[in-house]
Amino acid sequence: MTIPLFIALVVVVLAVGLFAFRAIPAIRAYFSYRGKRLITCPETHKSEAVDVAAGEAAVGAFLSEPTLRLKECSRWPERQDCGQECLQQIEIGPANCLVWNIVSQWYEGKSCAFCHKPIGALHHLDHAPALLGPDSKTAEWREFRPEQLLDVFSTHQPICWNCHVAETFRRLHPELVVDRAYEPRRMM
Ligand SMILES: [Zn+2]
């Protein structure tokens, strides 16, 4: 092997190593900061839903430190020029303000108000659990705007997906539902 070729090889190996070394914090930043989050708006003191520019945070982490900036907020476009001070809340606890985690924690340990089966934490592949409103209507939690969820949780009861489907059918097609009293089968 000639010396210039050896030097070129060393440079390539170092460059690949450095890339991999910087890619790890970048990937970590991307996965930490993606997803819809709930914060308390420092201006209104109300719950608002925001998205961090996760790709930009990853590029920042690759170069030095993740740079946090909002990509979306439920108060935009009206307040698009705000100082984005809510980002401090996300920096302190990126996982605590994720909508998915907040909803999952709310359902955890709760049982369906109809069938009393435990609902438990959310799973990505399971059917989404639902909520029973004061108007006796049921709806999946995803049907509410994220920034409404904390208020919704204080007025609604947890419902499992099966009961939500049955109740929706009962509400939309009452003429097709017959409620029969339970009759034990007789032994022949
Ligand atoms: Zn149920």
GROMACS .gro file of C-alpha atoms and ligand atoms in nm:
model
  189
    1MET     CA    1   0.000   0.000   0.000
    2THR     CA    2   0.138   0.341  -0.095
    3ILE     CA    3   0.160   0.615   0.170
    4PRO     CA    4  -0.093   0.852   0.001
    5LEU     CA    5  -0.345   0.566  -0.020
    6PHE     CA    6  -0.286   0.481   0.347
    7ILE     CA    7  -0.340   0.846   0.449
    8ALA     CA    8  -0.659   0.862   0.239
    9LEU     CA    9  -0.785   0.545   0.407
   10VAL     CA   10  -0.712   0.683   0.756
   11VAL     CA   11  -0.894   1.008   0.668
   12VAL     CA   12  -1.199   0.814   0.543
   13VAL     CA   13  -1.208   0.593   0.856
   14LEU     CA   14  -1.179   0.901   1.083
   15ALA     CA   15  -1.453   1.083   0.889
   16VAL     CA   16  -1.690   0.784   0.912
   17GLY     CA   17  -1.612   0.748   1.283
   18LEU     CA   18  -1.673   1.119   1.349
   19PHE     CA   19  -2.001   1.105   1.151
   20ALA     CA   20  -2.125   0.807   1.352
   21PHE     CA   21  -2.013   0.975   1.677
   22ARG     CA   22  -2.216   1.292   1.596
   23ALA     CA   23  -2.509   1.101   1.446
   24ILE     CA   24  -2.597   0.937   1.780
   25PRO     CA   25  -2.690   1.262   1.965
   26ALA     CA   26  -2.864   1.385   1.647
   27ILE     CA   27  -3.086   1.074   1.626
   28ARG     CA   28  -3.151   1.095   2.001
   29ALA     CA   29  -3.255   1.464   1.966
   30TYR     CA   30  -3.488   1.382   1.676
   31PHE     CA   31  -3.672   1.109   1.868
   32SER     CA   32  -3.682   1.317   2.191
   33TYR     CA   33  -3.837   1.622   2.027
   34ARG     CA   34  -4.078   1.483   1.766
   35GLY     CA   35  -4.449   1.455   1.843
   36LYS     CA   36  -4.734   1.676   1.962
   37ARG     CA   37  -4.684   1.829   2.307
   38LEU     CA   38  -4.898   2.015   2.559
   39ILE     CA   39  -4.748   2.320   2.727
   40THR     CA   40  -4.891   2.599   2.943
   41CYS     CA   41  -4.870   2.915   2.735
   42PRO     CA   42  -4.669   3.173   2.938
   43GLU     CA   43  -4.895   3.448   2.795
   44THR     CA   44  -5.243   3.302   2.850
   45HIS     CA   45  -5.161   3.037   3.117
   46LYS     CA   46  -5.380   2.799   2.915
   47SER     CA   47  -5.295   2.459   2.773
   48GLU     CA   48  -5.175   2.479   2.409
   49ALA     CA   49  -5.054   2.213   2.166
   50VAL     CA   50  -4.714   2.260   2.002
   51ASP     CA   51  -4.471   2.075   1.774
   52VAL     CA   52  -4.095   2.126   1.800
   53ALA     CA   53  -3.896   2.137   1.474
   54ALA     CA   54  -3.738   1.796   1.550
   55GLY     CA   55  -3.534   1.782   1.225
   56GLU     CA   56  -3.375   2.116   1.305
   57ALA     CA   57  -3.301   2.004   1.664
   58ALA     CA   58  -3.130   1.693   1.519
   59VAL     CA   59  -2.913   1.902   1.282
   60GLY     CA   60  -2.823   2.128   1.578
   61ALA     CA   61  -2.729   1.826   1.790
   62PHE     CA   62  -2.518   1.689   1.502
   63LEU     CA   63  -2.321   2.015   1.480
   64SER     CA   64  -2.306   2.099   1.854
   65GLU     CA   65  -2.622   2.144   2.069
   66PRO     CA   66  -2.987   2.079   1.974
   67THR     CA   67  -3.150   2.410   1.884
   68LEU     CA   68  -3.517   2.417   1.984
   69ARG     CA   69  -3.774   2.608   1.782
   70LEU     CA   70  -4.147   2.557   1.742
   71LYS     CA   71  -4.281   2.427   1.412
   72GLU     CA   72  -4.649   2.452   1.507
   73CYS     CA   73  -4.863   2.593   1.789
   74SER     CA   74  -5.240   2.591   1.843
   75ARG     CA   75  -5.222   2.971   1.886
   76TRP     CA   76  -5.070   3.019   1.541
   77PRO     CA   77  -5.099   3.192   1.299
   78GLU     CA   78  -5.230   3.474   1.525
   79ARG     CA   79  -4.935   3.457   1.767
   80GLN     CA   80  -4.669   3.326   1.527
   81ASP     CA   81  -4.431   3.606   1.632
   82CYS     CA   82  -4.430   3.516   2.006
   83GLY     CA   83  -4.102   3.460   2.191
   84GLN     CA   84  -4.160   3.080   2.213
   85GLU     CA   85  -4.085   3.091   2.586
   86CYS     CA   86  -4.283   2.770   2.635
   87LEU     CA   87  -3.979   2.587   2.491
   88GLN     CA   88  -3.828   2.599   2.844
   89GLN     CA   89  -4.103   2.362   2.963
   90ILE     CA   90  -4.013   2.120   2.682
   91GLU     CA   91  -3.640   2.141   2.759
   92ILE     CA   92  -3.703   2.060   3.126
   93GLY     CA   93  -3.916   1.752   3.055
   94PRO     CA   94  -3.948   1.658   2.686
   95ALA     CA   95  -4.129   1.330   2.766
   96ASN     CA   96  -4.364   1.472   3.033
   97CYS     CA   97  -4.539   1.708   2.792
   98LEU     CA   98  -4.585   1.460   2.504
   99VAL     CA   99  -4.960   1.429   2.434
  100TRP     CA  100  -4.924   1.052   2.393
  101ASN     CA  101  -4.767   1.015   2.740
  102ILE     CA  102  -5.022   1.246   2.905
  103VAL     CA  103  -5.314   1.050   2.756
  104SER     CA  104  -5.150   0.716   2.836
  105GLN     CA  105  -5.096   0.816   3.201
  106TRP     CA  106  -5.459   0.932   3.231
  107TYR     CA  107  -5.596   0.597   3.112
  108GLU     CA  108  -5.350   0.394   3.316
  109GLY     CA  109  -5.522   0.234   3.617
  110LYS     CA  110  -5.869   0.342   3.495
  111SER     CA  111  -6.154   0.108   3.398
  112CYS     CA  112  -6.426   0.144   3.134
  113ALA     CA  113  -6.730   0.326   3.277
  114PHE     CA  114  -6.961   0.077   3.097
  115CYS     CA  115  -6.804  -0.271   3.114
  116HIS     CA  116  -6.559  -0.200   3.402
  117LYS     CA  117  -6.271  -0.371   3.218
  118PRO     CA  118  -5.932  -0.210   3.293
  119ILE     CA  119  -5.812   0.010   3.003
  120GLY     CA  120  -5.444   0.059   3.094
  121ALA     CA  121  -5.170   0.255   2.918
  122LEU     CA  122  -5.191   0.329   2.543
  123HIS     CA  123  -5.033   0.096   2.289
  124HIS     CA  124  -4.960   0.203   1.932
  125LEU     CA  125  -5.109  -0.110   1.776
  126ASP     CA  126  -5.424  -0.130   1.994
  127HIS     CA  127  -5.757   0.033   1.920
  128ALA     CA  128  -5.766   0.381   2.078
  129PRO     CA  129  -5.975   0.405   2.396
  130ALA     CA  130  -6.255   0.659   2.411
  131LEU     CA  131  -6.428   0.906   2.641
  132LEU     CA  132  -6.786   0.941   2.764
  133GLY     CA  133  -6.903   1.302   2.776
  134PRO     CA  134  -7.157   1.470   3.006
  135ASP     CA  135  -7.397   1.458   2.705
  136SER     CA  136  -7.369   1.072   2.712
  137LYS     CA  137  -7.192   1.071   2.374
  138THR     CA  138  -6.870   0.873   2.333
  139ALA     CA  139  -6.571   0.976   2.120
  140GLU     CA  140  -6.214   0.852   2.068
  141TRP     CA  141  -5.958   1.067   2.249
  142ARG     CA  142  -5.798   1.152   1.912
  143GLU     CA  143  -6.119   1.324   1.800
  144PHE     CA  144  -6.053   1.610   2.043
  145ARG     CA  145  -5.806   1.886   1.969
  146PRO     CA  146  -5.491   1.814   2.180
  147GLU     CA  147  -5.509   2.150   2.359
  148GLN     CA  148  -5.864   2.061   2.478
  149LEU     CA  149  -5.763   1.727   2.630
  150LEU     CA  150  -5.684   1.842   2.987
  151ASP     CA  151  -6.029   2.007   3.013
  152VAL     CA  152  -6.192   1.704   2.849
  153PHE     CA  153  -6.029   1.471   3.104
  154SER     CA  154  -6.187   1.666   3.391
  155THR     CA  155  -6.541   1.631   3.251
  156HIS     CA  156  -6.534   1.291   3.071
  157GLN     CA  157  -6.511   0.929   3.182
  158PRO     CA  158  -6.289   0.660   3.029
  159ILE     CA  159  -6.453   0.413   2.790
  160CYS     CA  160  -6.298   0.111   2.619
  161TRP     CA  161  -6.295   0.090   2.239
  162ASN     CA  162  -6.547  -0.198   2.228
  163CYS     CA  163  -6.804  -0.007   2.436
  164HIS     CA  164  -6.741   0.307   2.226
  165VAL     CA  165  -6.818   0.113   1.905
  166ALA     CA  166  -7.131  -0.045   2.060
  167GLU     CA  167  -7.254   0.289   2.200
  168THR     CA  168  -7.191   0.468   1.867
  169PHE     CA  169  -7.393   0.202   1.684
  170ARG     CA  170  -7.671   0.229   1.944
  171ARG     CA  171  -7.677   0.610   1.906
  172LEU     CA  172  -7.675   0.610   1.525
  173HIS     CA  173  -7.911   0.313   1.469
  174PRO     CA  174  -8.144   0.293   1.771
  175GLU     CA  175  -8.406   0.116   1.553
  176LEU     CA  176  -8.168  -0.181   1.505
  177VAL     CA  177  -8.086  -0.234   1.874
  178VAL     CA  178  -8.302  -0.457   2.092
  179ASP     CA  179  -8.221  -0.465   2.463
  180ARG     CA  180  -8.321  -0.806   2.596
  181ALA     CA  181  -8.334  -0.894   2.962
  182TYR     CA  182  -8.088  -1.171   3.045
  183GLU     CA  183  -8.251  -1.514   3.055
  184PRO     CA  184  -8.048  -1.805   3.186
  185ARG     CA  185  -8.055  -2.109   2.953
  186ARG     CA  186  -8.253  -2.400   3.079
  187MET     CA  187  -8.103  -2.743   3.109
  188MET     CA  188  -8.273  -2.994   2.877
  189ZN      ZN  189  -6.608  -0.117   2.802
   0.00000   0.00000   0.00000
